[in-house]
Amino acid sequence: MAQDLSGYGFGTRAVHGGTEPEPVTGAIMTPVFQTSTYVQPRPAEAKLHEYSRTGNPTRDALEAAVATLEGAPHGLAFASGMAAIDAVLRLLSAGDHVVAGDDLYGGTYRLFTKVLQRCGLSFSFVDTSNLAAVEAALRPETRLLWVETPTNPLLKISDLSALAAIARRAGALFAVDNTFATPALQQPLSLGADLVVHSTTKYVGGHSDVVGGAVVTRDPELRERLAFIQNAAGAVPGPWDCFLTLRGLKTLHLRMERHCDNAEAVAAFLAEHPKVTRVHYPGLPSHPGHEVARRQMRRCGGMVSFELEGGIQPGYDLCLRTRIFRLAESLGGVESLVEQPATMTHASVEPEVRRAAGLADGLVRLSVGVEDREDLLADLEQALDAV
Ligand SMILES: *Cc1c(COP(=O)(O)O)cnc(C)c1O
C-alpha cells in the first residue's frame, strides 16, 4: 500500500508516487511483473490480481503515480493516449453529443469523426478559448466537454475554471487532455475538471521510448466505470511499458523546468527573427491567451510553433536543415523535435478545416527538448538562414 503523499510538494510526489519498496526483496524500484496470470490460494480467491488484463502490480504502481501527480486518488493506465481517450468516450452512449475543441490533436479528431461518429456519437468542434462559442454549441443531449489547453499545434489557451462551470451547468462531464501542459504546470482537476487524460508517451514518460496513456479522476464512480471499460475492452499497457513510464515520470518536474527555460528562449529568439511572421507561445505577452495562461499554468511548457511566409515549402526546407531539432512526429521527449503540421501530424485534418481553425500551411512546430539552450538557438539560426 503506497503512502499518502498529498501533503508533499510536486517533486517529492513525482519521485515517490505509487512506489513502495518491494516487500520480498526491498527493491526500491517497482519490479516488472512480467506475468499474465497469478497462482490463487483457493478457487475464486486471489492474492491481489487474477489476470493481467484486469490488474498487474507494475501497472498499479504507474496508475497510482500518475494519479498522485494530478493530485487525485484514481488513475488508470492504457496502451496509448488514444486508448485512454477512447475509454473516456465509451462512458457515453449512442445519441450523446460532445462539444470539443477545434484545434485538437489530429488523432483525437480522427477518432471522433472517423470512428465514434459512426457509432452514434455526435460532435461539435468549437474554439474553446471562446466561452460564448462553447455555450452556443451546447445541446440538451450534450454529455461531454472535451478540451485541450494549450492546444496542438497553435498553443491556444482555454479558461479551465470557466469551462468547468459551463459543463457543470449543462450537466456534462468535463475532460481535459493535459498532455501538453503536464501536471507539473497545470492541474485541471483542481480547476473543476472531472477527468484528465494523458498521452504519457509525451512529457510524462519523457524519453521517447514508450507509448502509453492515462486517465485520472477524483470521482470513485467514474473510476469504477472506467476500470470496467479498461478491463472489458482491454487496451492495457504491458508491465514493461508501465515500468518505463514510471521511471520516466520520476523526473517530470526537473525536465519541465528545462523544457520551459529552453522554450522561452526559443520563442523570444523566433519573435525577433525577420523570416518568422508569427510565433505561437503562451508565455509571450503578445499571445492572446497569455493572461489566462498566467492564471492557470505555472509556466508555459516546451511547445512552440511559428509561421514562415510562402506556404508549405519554406517550413519543409527548414525541417530538412535543422541538425539538433530532429524531424519527427511526437513531442515531449528530452530530444528537440521539429515537424510540419500541415503535411505530418495534421495531414488527416481536411485542408479547409485546418485553415478555418487558423492552422497555416507555413506553420512549423517545435518540441523544445532539454539540450543546451545555445545549441538549440544556433541550430534554428543556421536553418532559418538557409530557407
Ligand atoms: C500524442 C497525443 C495524443 C495521443 O497519444 P498516443 O500516446 O500517441 O496514442 C493525444 N493527445 C495529445 C495532446 C497528444 O499530444
mmCIF file of C-alpha atoms and ligand atoms in Angstrom:
data_model
loop_
_atom_site.group_PDB
_atom_site.id
_atom_site.type_symbol
_atom_site.label_atom_id
_atom_site.label_comp_id
_atom_site.label_asym_id
_atom_site.label_seq_id
_atom_site.Cartn_x
_atom_site.Cartn_y
_atom_site.Cartn_z
ATOM 1 C CA MET A 1 0.000 0.000 0.000
ATOM 2 C CA ALA A 2 1.553 3.292 -1.110
ATOM 3 C CA GLN A 3 1.782 6.041 1.476
ATOM 4 C CA ASP A 4 -0.351 9.165 1.307
ATOM 5 C CA LEU A 5 1.776 11.898 -0.275
ATOM 6 C CA SER A 6 -0.953 14.520 -0.519
ATOM 7 C CA GLY A 7 0.820 16.930 1.849
ATOM 8 C CA TYR A 8 4.105 16.868 -0.091
ATOM 9 C CA GLY A 9 5.452 19.050 -2.887
ATOM 10 C CA PHE A 10 5.217 18.122 -6.554
ATOM 11 C CA GLY A 11 8.807 16.868 -6.879
ATOM 12 C CA THR A 12 8.502 14.588 -3.855
ATOM 13 C CA ARG A 13 5.246 13.200 -5.212
ATOM 14 C CA ALA A 14 6.811 12.651 -8.652
ATOM 15 C CA VAL A 15 9.700 10.669 -7.158
ATOM 16 C CA HIS A 16 7.723 8.627 -4.620
ATOM 17 C CA GLY A 17 4.177 8.436 -6.022
ATOM 18 C CA GLY A 18 2.870 4.877 -6.289
ATOM 19 C CA THR A 19 6.159 3.233 -5.366
ATOM 20 C CA GLU A 20 6.870 1.454 -2.110
ATOM 21 C CA PRO A 21 9.893 -0.815 -1.530
ATOM 22 C CA GLU A 22 9.018 -4.269 -2.882
ATOM 23 C CA PRO A 23 8.045 -6.345 0.209
ATOM 24 C CA VAL A 24 10.077 -9.526 -0.508
ATOM 25 C CA THR A 25 13.454 -8.039 -1.513
ATOM 26 C CA GLY A 26 13.199 -4.369 -0.558
ATOM 27 C CA ALA A 27 13.855 -3.319 -4.196
ATOM 28 C CA ILE A 28 13.331 0.439 -4.199
ATOM 29 C CA MET A 29 12.062 0.438 -7.782
ATOM 30 C CA THR A 30 8.850 -1.391 -8.626
ATOM 31 C CA PRO A 31 9.794 -4.607 -10.465
ATOM 32 C CA VAL A 32 8.488 -5.525 -13.913
ATOM 33 C CA PHE A 33 5.855 -8.123 -13.074
ATOM 34 C CA GLN A 34 6.033 -9.790 -16.465
ATOM 35 C CA THR A 35 3.238 -12.271 -15.899
ATOM 36 C CA SER A 36 -0.144 -12.912 -17.464
ATOM 37 C CA THR A 37 -1.714 -14.796 -14.563
ATOM 38 C CA TYR A 38 -1.331 -15.327 -10.801
ATOM 39 C CA VAL A 39 -1.494 -18.548 -8.778
ATOM 40 C CA GLN A 40 -4.515 -18.487 -6.482
ATOM 41 C CA PRO A 41 -4.627 -19.998 -2.989
ATOM 42 C CA ARG A 42 -8.161 -21.333 -3.481
ATOM 43 C CA PRO A 43 -10.800 -21.218 -6.245
ATOM 44 C CA ALA A 44 -12.390 -17.791 -6.619
ATOM 45 C CA GLU A 45 -9.827 -16.249 -4.255
ATOM 46 C CA ALA A 46 -6.895 -14.088 -5.366
ATOM 47 C CA LYS A 47 -3.820 -12.791 -3.540
ATOM 48 C CA LEU A 48 -4.060 -9.447 -5.317
ATOM 49 C CA HIS A 49 -4.783 -9.991 -9.009
ATOM 50 C CA GLU A 50 -6.157 -12.858 -11.100
ATOM 51 C CA TYR A 51 -5.204 -11.892 -14.627
ATOM 52 C CA SER A 52 -3.004 -9.106 -16.035
ATOM 53 C CA ARG A 53 -5.583 -7.501 -18.299
ATOM 54 C CA THR A 54 -7.566 -6.773 -15.145
ATOM 55 C CA GLY A 55 -4.610 -5.881 -12.931
ATOM 56 C CA ASN A 56 -0.821 -6.023 -12.674
ATOM 57 C CA PRO A 57 1.395 -4.718 -9.841
ATOM 58 C CA THR A 58 3.667 -2.710 -12.174
ATOM 59 C CA ARG A 59 0.587 -1.116 -13.693
ATOM 60 C CA ASP A 60 -0.849 -0.498 -10.200
ATOM 61 C CA ALA A 61 2.291 1.490 -9.326
ATOM 62 C CA LEU A 62 2.110 3.535 -12.532
ATOM 63 C CA GLU A 63 -1.609 4.223 -12.075
ATOM 64 C CA ALA A 64 -1.066 5.413 -8.507
ATOM 65 C CA ALA A 65 1.907 7.551 -9.558
ATOM 66 C CA VAL A 66 0.053 9.327 -12.381
ATOM 67 C CA ALA A 67 -2.889 9.958 -10.064
ATOM 68 C CA THR A 68 -0.545 11.392 -7.432
ATOM 69 C CA LEU A 69 0.915 13.813 -9.997
ATOM 70 C CA GLU A 70 -2.549 15.181 -10.773
ATOM 71 C CA GLY A 71 -3.401 15.350 -7.062
ATOM 72 C CA ALA A 72 -6.147 12.741 -7.394
ATOM 73 C CA PRO A 73 -6.866 9.347 -5.849
ATOM 74 C CA HIS A 74 -7.643 7.394 -9.038
ATOM 75 C CA GLY A 75 -5.553 6.732 -12.126
ATOM 76 C CA LEU A 76 -5.918 4.209 -14.935
ATOM 77 C CA ALA A 77 -3.208 3.351 -17.442
ATOM 78 C CA PHE A 78 -3.824 2.499 -21.085
ATOM 79 C CA ALA A 79 -1.825 1.153 -24.022
ATOM 80 C CA SER A 80 -1.692 4.605 -25.628
ATOM 81 C CA GLY A 81 -3.062 8.092 -25.267
ATOM 82 C CA MET A 82 -5.647 7.253 -27.932
ATOM 83 C CA ALA A 83 -6.750 4.175 -25.973
ATOM 84 C CA ALA A 84 -7.201 6.389 -22.896
ATOM 85 C CA ILE A 85 -9.270 8.894 -24.897
ATOM 86 C CA ASP A 86 -11.323 6.091 -26.436
ATOM 87 C CA ALA A 87 -12.057 4.710 -22.955
ATOM 88 C CA VAL A 88 -13.364 8.085 -21.783
ATOM 89 C CA LEU A 89 -15.630 8.395 -24.837
ATOM 90 C CA ARG A 90 -17.013 4.917 -24.067
ATOM 91 C CA LEU A 91 -18.605 6.419 -20.978
ATOM 92 C CA LEU A 92 -21.113 7.874 -23.475
ATOM 93 C CA SER A 93 -23.912 6.164 -25.402
ATOM 94 C CA ALA A 94 -25.280 6.442 -28.930
ATOM 95 C CA GLY A 95 -27.238 9.674 -29.271
ATOM 96 C CA ASP A 96 -24.981 11.633 -26.918
ATOM 97 C CA HIS A 97 -23.341 14.835 -28.083
ATOM 98 C CA VAL A 98 -19.818 16.109 -27.396
ATOM 99 C CA VAL A 99 -18.518 19.660 -27.568
ATOM 100 C CA ALA A 100 -14.792 19.574 -28.356
ATOM 101 C CA GLY A 101 -12.033 21.996 -29.267
ATOM 102 C CA ASP A 102 -11.448 22.837 -32.939
ATOM 103 C CA ASP A 103 -7.656 22.609 -32.652
ATOM 104 C CA LEU A 104 -7.315 19.096 -31.211
ATOM 105 C CA TYR A 105 -4.542 16.570 -31.508
ATOM 106 C CA GLY A 106 -5.019 15.154 -35.029
ATOM 107 C CA GLY A 107 -5.502 11.583 -33.800
ATOM 108 C CA THR A 108 -8.248 12.681 -31.408
ATOM 109 C CA TYR A 109 -10.086 14.468 -34.204
ATOM 110 C CA ARG A 110 -9.732 11.354 -36.363
ATOM 111 C CA LEU A 111 -11.083 9.067 -33.604
ATOM 112 C CA PHE A 112 -14.057 11.373 -33.004
ATOM 113 C CA THR A 113 -15.008 11.961 -36.647
ATOM 114 C CA LYS A 114 -13.995 8.729 -38.383
ATOM 115 C CA VAL A 115 -14.776 6.123 -35.721
ATOM 116 C CA LEU A 116 -17.017 7.343 -32.916
ATOM 117 C CA GLN A 117 -19.365 9.392 -35.098
ATOM 118 C CA ARG A 118 -20.170 6.141 -36.898
ATOM 119 C CA CYS A 119 -21.100 4.623 -33.529
ATOM 120 C CA GLY A 120 -23.812 7.209 -32.909
ATOM 121 C CA LEU A 121 -21.989 9.983 -31.055
ATOM 122 C CA SER A 122 -22.162 13.480 -32.482
ATOM 123 C CA PHE A 123 -19.550 16.203 -32.151
ATOM 124 C CA SER A 124 -19.412 19.977 -32.387
ATOM 125 C CA PHE A 125 -15.933 21.441 -32.772
ATOM 126 C CA VAL A 126 -15.548 24.976 -31.450
ATOM 127 C CA ASP A 127 -12.807 27.328 -30.347
ATOM 128 C CA THR A 128 -12.908 26.567 -26.612
ATOM 129 C CA SER A 129 -10.928 29.728 -25.830
ATOM 130 C CA ASN A 130 -14.200 31.461 -26.800
ATOM 131 C CA LEU A 131 -16.633 30.759 -23.937
ATOM 132 C CA ALA A 132 -19.642 32.107 -25.842
ATOM 133 C CA ALA A 133 -18.913 29.674 -28.696
ATOM 134 C CA VAL A 134 -18.868 26.794 -26.217
ATOM 135 C CA GLU A 135 -22.198 27.883 -24.673
ATOM 136 C CA ALA A 136 -23.735 28.205 -28.141
ATOM 137 C CA ALA A 137 -22.665 24.670 -29.097
ATOM 138 C CA LEU A 138 -24.369 23.016 -26.097
ATOM 139 C CA ARG A 139 -27.445 20.880 -26.766
ATOM 140 C CA PRO A 140 -29.830 19.119 -24.401
ATOM 141 C CA GLU A 141 -28.024 15.853 -25.242
ATOM 142 C CA THR A 142 -24.504 17.224 -24.641
ATOM 143 C CA ARG A 143 -22.794 14.832 -22.217
ATOM 144 C CA LEU A 144 -19.121 15.760 -22.550
ATOM 145 C CA LEU A 145 -16.972 18.847 -22.975
ATOM 146 C CA TRP A 146 -13.548 17.845 -24.332
ATOM 147 C CA VAL A 147 -10.721 20.372 -24.166
ATOM 148 C CA GLU A 148 -7.001 20.637 -24.785
ATOM 149 C CA THR A 149 -5.104 23.621 -23.432
ATOM 150 C CA PRO A 150 -2.573 24.603 -24.653
ATOM 151 C CA THR A 151 -3.782 23.202 -27.975
ATOM 152 C CA ASN A 152 -1.818 21.420 -30.611
ATOM 153 C CA PRO A 153 -0.220 22.974 -32.593
ATOM 154 C CA LEU A 154 -1.465 26.571 -32.146
ATOM 155 C CA LEU A 155 -0.999 26.667 -28.359
ATOM 156 C CA LYS A 156 -4.376 28.326 -27.832
ATOM 157 C CA ILE A 157 -5.379 28.677 -24.198
ATOM 158 C CA SER A 158 -8.819 27.899 -22.781
ATOM 159 C CA ASP A 159 -10.042 29.052 -19.372
ATOM 160 C CA LEU A 160 -10.474 25.812 -17.443
ATOM 161 C CA SER A 161 -12.386 27.217 -14.441
ATOM 162 C CA ALA A 162 -14.892 28.972 -16.700
ATOM 163 C CA LEU A 163 -15.327 25.878 -18.881
ATOM 164 C CA ALA A 164 -15.833 23.704 -15.791
ATOM 165 C CA ALA A 165 -18.681 25.993 -14.725
ATOM 166 C CA ILE A 166 -20.267 25.797 -18.194
ATOM 167 C CA ALA A 167 -20.038 21.989 -18.240
ATOM 168 C CA ARG A 168 -21.482 21.717 -14.729
ATOM 169 C CA ARG A 169 -24.470 23.900 -15.629
ATOM 170 C CA ALA A 170 -25.049 21.791 -18.755
ATOM 171 C CA GLY A 171 -24.866 18.532 -16.805
ATOM 172 C CA ALA A 172 -21.948 17.389 -18.973
ATOM 173 C CA LEU A 173 -18.686 15.790 -17.933
ATOM 174 C CA PHE A 174 -15.621 17.977 -18.391
ATOM 175 C CA ALA A 175 -12.489 16.208 -19.651
ATOM 176 C CA VAL A 176 -9.128 17.860 -20.242
ATOM 177 C CA ASP A 177 -6.296 16.393 -22.296
ATOM 178 C CA ASN A 178 -3.383 17.636 -20.173
ATOM 179 C CA THR A 179 -0.637 16.139 -22.335
ATOM 180 C CA PHE A 180 0.926 19.462 -23.390
ATOM 181 C CA ALA A 181 0.957 21.192 -20.015
ATOM 182 C CA THR A 182 1.564 18.173 -17.755
ATOM 183 C CA PRO A 183 0.575 18.245 -14.069
ATOM 184 C CA ALA A 184 3.895 19.959 -13.329
ATOM 185 C CA LEU A 185 2.457 23.119 -14.909
ATOM 186 C CA GLN A 186 -1.331 22.778 -14.774
ATOM 187 C CA GLN A 187 -3.737 20.679 -12.692
ATOM 188 C CA PRO A 188 -7.197 20.693 -14.317
ATOM 189 C CA LEU A 189 -8.902 18.641 -11.597
ATOM 190 C CA SER A 190 -8.262 21.420 -9.097
ATOM 191 C CA LEU A 191 -9.861 23.857 -11.581
ATOM 192 C CA GLY A 192 -13.049 21.804 -11.839
ATOM 193 C CA ALA A 193 -12.390 19.130 -14.473
ATOM 194 C CA ASP A 194 -13.950 15.689 -13.913
ATOM 195 C CA LEU A 195 -11.355 13.797 -15.928
ATOM 196 C CA VAL A 196 -7.774 14.389 -17.006
ATOM 197 C CA VAL A 197 -6.315 12.420 -19.888
ATOM 198 C CA HIS A 198 -2.674 12.000 -20.868
ATOM 199 C CA SER A 199 -0.670 10.645 -23.661
ATOM 200 C CA THR A 200 2.106 9.505 -21.302
ATOM 201 C CA THR A 201 4.099 8.906 -24.496
ATOM 202 C CA LYS A 202 4.953 12.598 -24.328
ATOM 203 C CA TYR A 203 6.225 14.541 -21.289
ATOM 204 C CA VAL A 204 5.090 12.127 -18.562
ATOM 205 C CA GLY A 205 7.224 9.282 -19.954
ATOM 206 C CA GLY A 206 9.542 11.887 -21.391
ATOM 207 C CA HIS A 207 12.232 9.764 -23.051
ATOM 208 C CA SER A 208 10.722 8.838 -26.430
ATOM 209 C CA ASP A 209 10.944 5.155 -25.578
ATOM 210 C CA VAL A 210 7.378 4.091 -24.810
ATOM 211 C CA VAL A 211 3.777 4.691 -25.936
ATOM 212 C CA GLY A 212 1.124 4.960 -23.235
ATOM 213 C CA GLY A 213 -1.900 6.785 -21.910
ATOM 214 C CA ALA A 214 -3.665 7.530 -18.640
ATOM 215 C CA VAL A 215 -6.948 8.801 -17.241
ATOM 216 C CA VAL A 216 -7.139 10.418 -13.800
ATOM 217 C CA THR A 217 -10.213 11.339 -11.762
ATOM 218 C CA ARG A 218 -11.281 12.208 -8.231
ATOM 219 C CA ASP A 219 -14.684 10.593 -8.683
ATOM 220 C CA PRO A 220 -14.815 6.969 -7.445
ATOM 221 C CA GLU A 221 -17.867 6.211 -9.580
ATOM 222 C CA LEU A 222 -16.142 7.411 -12.770
ATOM 223 C CA ARG A 223 -13.103 5.387 -11.755
ATOM 224 C CA GLU A 224 -15.270 2.243 -11.434
ATOM 225 C CA ARG A 225 -16.911 2.766 -14.815
ATOM 226 C CA LEU A 226 -13.552 3.422 -16.493
ATOM 227 C CA ALA A 227 -11.899 0.413 -14.831
ATOM 228 C CA PHE A 228 -14.795 -1.692 -16.156
ATOM 229 C CA ILE A 229 -14.205 -0.335 -19.685
ATOM 230 C CA GLN A 230 -10.426 -0.798 -19.319
ATOM 231 C CA ASN A 231 -10.904 -4.461 -18.434
ATOM 232 C CA ALA A 232 -13.765 -5.090 -20.851
ATOM 233 C CA ALA A 233 -12.083 -3.528 -23.907
ATOM 234 C CA GLY A 234 -8.569 -4.495 -22.818
ATOM 235 C CA ALA A 235 -6.434 -1.627 -24.156
ATOM 236 C CA VAL A 236 -3.945 -2.027 -21.306
ATOM 237 C CA PRO A 237 -0.200 -1.345 -21.292
ATOM 238 C CA GLY A 238 2.204 -4.208 -20.677
ATOM 239 C CA PRO A 239 4.261 -4.293 -17.466
ATOM 240 C CA TRP A 240 7.495 -3.323 -19.195
ATOM 241 C CA ASP A 241 5.871 -0.227 -20.709
ATOM 242 C CA CYS A 242 4.450 0.630 -17.281
ATOM 243 C CA PHE A 243 7.932 0.338 -15.788
ATOM 244 C CA LEU A 244 9.472 2.650 -18.389
ATOM 245 C CA THR A 245 6.733 5.228 -17.928
ATOM 246 C CA LEU A 246 7.062 5.041 -14.151
ATOM 247 C CA ARG A 247 10.826 5.522 -14.382
ATOM 248 C CA GLY A 248 10.368 8.470 -16.709
ATOM 249 C CA LEU A 249 7.786 10.337 -14.673
ATOM 250 C CA LYS A 250 10.013 10.486 -11.579
ATOM 251 C CA THR A 251 11.958 13.329 -13.214
ATOM 252 C CA LEU A 252 8.977 15.157 -14.739
ATOM 253 C CA HIS A 253 9.456 18.223 -12.503
ATOM 254 C CA LEU A 254 13.154 18.537 -13.427
ATOM 255 C CA ARG A 255 12.598 18.085 -17.139
ATOM 256 C CA MET A 256 9.677 20.524 -17.303
ATOM 257 C CA GLU A 257 11.750 23.359 -15.827
ATOM 258 C CA ARG A 258 14.383 22.867 -18.518
ATOM 259 C CA HIS A 259 11.791 22.451 -21.287
ATOM 260 C CA CYS A 260 10.246 25.756 -20.178
ATOM 261 C CA ASP A 261 13.605 27.577 -19.898
ATOM 262 C CA ASN A 262 14.563 26.471 -23.403
ATOM 263 C CA ALA A 263 11.142 27.105 -24.959
ATOM 264 C CA GLU A 264 11.044 30.632 -23.531
ATOM 265 C CA ALA A 265 14.445 31.333 -25.088
ATOM 266 C CA VAL A 266 13.413 29.820 -28.438
ATOM 267 C CA ALA A 267 10.137 31.788 -28.520
ATOM 268 C CA ALA A 268 11.951 35.043 -27.762
ATOM 269 C CA PHE A 269 14.545 34.298 -30.470
ATOM 270 C CA LEU A 270 11.902 33.468 -33.103
ATOM 271 C CA ALA A 271 9.815 36.536 -32.222
ATOM 272 C CA GLU A 272 12.798 38.707 -33.214
ATOM 273 C CA HIS A 273 13.713 36.809 -36.385
ATOM 274 C CA PRO A 274 12.926 38.650 -39.654
ATOM 275 C CA LYS A 275 11.878 35.472 -41.523
ATOM 276 C CA VAL A 276 9.322 34.483 -38.887
ATOM 277 C CA THR A 277 5.910 36.084 -39.379
ATOM 278 C CA ARG A 278 4.259 34.793 -36.219
ATOM 279 C CA VAL A 279 5.185 32.916 -33.049
ATOM 280 C CA HIS A 280 2.669 30.947 -31.002
ATOM 281 C CA TYR A 281 3.804 30.598 -27.377
ATOM 282 C CA PRO A 282 1.509 31.372 -24.422
ATOM 283 C CA GLY A 283 4.466 32.730 -22.451
ATOM 284 C CA LEU A 284 4.790 35.681 -24.842
ATOM 285 C CA PRO A 285 2.789 38.738 -23.703
ATOM 286 C CA SER A 286 1.571 39.096 -27.319
ATOM 287 C CA HIS A 287 -0.179 35.705 -27.152
ATOM 288 C CA PRO A 288 -3.991 36.114 -26.896
ATOM 289 C CA GLY A 289 -4.158 33.522 -24.095
ATOM 290 C CA HIS A 290 -1.273 34.953 -22.099
ATOM 291 C CA GLU A 291 -3.342 36.262 -19.164
ATOM 292 C CA VAL A 292 -5.389 33.081 -18.757
ATOM 293 C CA ALA A 293 -2.200 31.010 -19.052
ATOM 294 C CA ARG A 294 -0.615 33.022 -16.251
ATOM 295 C CA ARG A 295 -3.632 32.340 -14.052
ATOM 296 C CA GLN A 296 -3.916 28.604 -14.584
ATOM 297 C CA MET A 297 -0.404 27.459 -15.557
ATOM 298 C CA ARG A 298 2.772 27.662 -13.506
ATOM 299 C CA ARG A 299 4.872 28.096 -16.654
ATOM 300 C CA CYS A 300 4.028 27.751 -20.353
ATOM 301 C CA GLY A 301 5.636 24.479 -21.396
ATOM 302 C CA GLY A 302 8.020 23.229 -24.059
ATOM 303 C CA MET A 303 5.969 23.537 -27.251
ATOM 304 C CA VAL A 304 6.476 26.467 -29.622
ATOM 305 C CA SER A 305 5.054 26.897 -33.115
ATOM 306 C CA PHE A 306 5.766 29.587 -35.673
ATOM 307 C CA GLU A 307 4.858 30.627 -39.181
ATOM 308 C CA LEU A 308 7.025 31.207 -42.225
ATOM 309 C CA GLU A 309 5.743 33.035 -45.266
ATOM 310 C CA GLY A 310 5.218 31.220 -48.583
ATOM 311 C CA GLY A 311 3.064 28.160 -47.786
ATOM 312 C CA ILE A 312 4.376 24.619 -47.330
ATOM 313 C CA GLN A 313 7.836 24.935 -48.931
ATOM 314 C CA PRO A 314 9.896 27.087 -46.516
ATOM 315 C CA GLY A 315 8.807 25.041 -43.486
ATOM 316 C CA TYR A 316 9.522 21.865 -45.435
ATOM 317 C CA ASP A 317 13.035 23.126 -46.184
ATOM 318 C CA LEU A 318 13.608 24.191 -42.587
ATOM 319 C CA CYS A 319 12.690 20.710 -41.340
ATOM 320 C CA LEU A 320 15.436 19.286 -43.574
ATOM 321 C CA ARG A 321 18.101 21.711 -42.349
ATOM 322 C CA THR A 322 17.966 21.550 -38.575
ATOM 323 C CA ARG A 323 20.576 19.251 -37.031
ATOM 324 C CA ILE A 324 19.689 19.068 -33.349
ATOM 325 C CA PHE A 325 15.954 19.526 -33.837
ATOM 326 C CA ARG A 326 15.202 16.131 -35.390
ATOM 327 C CA LEU A 327 12.414 15.796 -37.922
ATOM 328 C CA ALA A 328 9.814 13.596 -36.228
ATOM 329 C CA GLU A 329 6.230 13.452 -35.045
ATOM 330 C CA SER A 330 5.577 13.236 -31.319
ATOM 331 C CA LEU A 331 6.765 15.625 -28.649
ATOM 332 C CA GLY A 332 7.653 15.918 -25.010
ATOM 333 C CA GLY A 333 10.824 13.837 -25.021
ATOM 334 C CA VAL A 334 14.251 15.016 -23.919
ATOM 335 C CA GLU A 335 15.259 15.439 -27.587
ATOM 336 C CA SER A 336 14.221 18.551 -29.512
ATOM 337 C CA LEU A 337 11.967 17.783 -32.477
ATOM 338 C CA VAL A 338 10.678 19.769 -35.439
ATOM 339 C CA GLU A 339 7.701 18.971 -37.652
ATOM 340 C CA GLN A 340 5.314 20.484 -40.178
ATOM 341 C CA PRO A 341 1.689 20.010 -39.023
ATOM 342 C CA ALA A 342 0.083 20.520 -42.468
ATOM 343 C CA THR A 343 1.982 17.604 -44.033
ATOM 344 C CA MET A 344 2.576 15.450 -40.940
ATOM 345 C CA THR A 345 0.634 15.408 -37.653
ATOM 346 C CA HIS A 346 -2.418 17.222 -39.021
ATOM 347 C CA ALA A 347 -2.436 15.806 -42.553
ATOM 348 C CA SER A 348 -5.556 13.786 -41.637
ATOM 349 C CA VAL A 349 -7.458 17.025 -40.951
ATOM 350 C CA GLU A 350 -9.089 18.271 -44.156
ATOM 351 C CA PRO A 351 -7.271 21.367 -45.561
ATOM 352 C CA GLU A 352 -10.420 23.571 -45.285
ATOM 353 C CA VAL A 353 -10.968 22.509 -41.649
ATOM 354 C CA ARG A 354 -7.293 23.104 -40.919
ATOM 355 C CA ARG A 355 -7.226 26.591 -42.392
ATOM 356 C CA ALA A 356 -10.571 27.526 -40.810
ATOM 357 C CA ALA A 357 -9.032 26.694 -37.431
ATOM 358 C CA GLY A 358 -6.132 29.063 -38.193
ATOM 359 C CA LEU A 359 -3.574 26.357 -38.898
ATOM 360 C CA ALA A 360 -1.460 27.940 -41.651
ATOM 361 C CA ASP A 361 0.354 25.822 -44.237
ATOM 362 C CA GLY A 362 3.560 27.635 -43.276
ATOM 363 C CA LEU A 363 3.324 26.533 -39.654
ATOM 364 C CA VAL A 364 6.301 24.745 -38.074
ATOM 365 C CA ARG A 365 6.000 23.069 -34.673
ATOM 366 C CA LEU A 366 8.884 22.619 -32.257
ATOM 367 C CA SER A 367 9.048 20.338 -29.267
ATOM 368 C CA VAL A 368 11.868 22.046 -27.420
ATOM 369 C CA GLY A 369 13.981 19.479 -25.588
ATOM 370 C CA VAL A 370 16.342 19.707 -22.645
ATOM 371 C CA GLU A 371 19.623 20.207 -24.531
ATOM 372 C CA ASP A 372 21.790 23.313 -24.066
ATOM 373 C CA ARG A 373 19.940 26.476 -24.986
ATOM 374 C CA GLU A 374 22.827 27.984 -27.003
ATOM 375 C CA ASP A 375 22.996 24.887 -29.221
ATOM 376 C CA LEU A 376 19.249 24.985 -29.878
ATOM 377 C CA LEU A 377 19.264 28.678 -30.797
ATOM 378 C CA ALA A 378 22.309 28.255 -33.068
ATOM 379 C CA ASP A 379 20.632 25.310 -34.790
ATOM 380 C CA LEU A 380 17.485 27.307 -35.543
ATOM 381 C CA GLU A 381 19.532 30.272 -36.698
ATOM 382 C CA GLN A 382 21.536 28.293 -39.258
ATOM 383 C CA ALA A 383 18.389 26.524 -40.522
ATOM 384 C CA LEU A 384 16.460 29.813 -40.870
ATOM 385 C CA ASP A 385 19.434 31.397 -42.686
ATOM 386 C CA ALA A 386 19.218 28.669 -45.298
ATOM 387 C CA VAL A 387 15.475 28.832 -46.125
HETATM 388 C C1 LIG B 1 0.102 12.252 -28.677
HETATM 389 C C2 LIG B 1 -1.144 12.838 -28.186
HETATM 390 C C3 LIG B 1 -2.288 12.044 -28.030
HETATM 391 C C4 LIG B 1 -2.331 10.583 -28.431
HETATM 392 O O1 LIG B 1 -1.480 9.811 -27.648
HETATM 393 P P1 LIG B 1 -0.747 8.473 -28.157
HETATM 394 O O2 LIG B 1 0.038 8.052 -26.973
HETATM 395 O O3 LIG B 1 0.065 8.816 -29.348
HETATM 396 O O4 LIG B 1 -1.839 7.497 -28.515
HETATM 397 C C5 LIG B 1 -3.419 12.654 -27.528
HETATM 398 N N1 LIG B 1 -3.440 13.965 -27.197
HETATM 399 C C6 LIG B 1 -2.367 14.749 -27.334
HETATM 400 C C7 LIG B 1 -2.445 16.177 -26.951
HETATM 401 C C8 LIG B 1 -1.188 14.224 -27.832
HETATM 402 O O5 LIG B 1 -0.125 15.013 -27.981
#
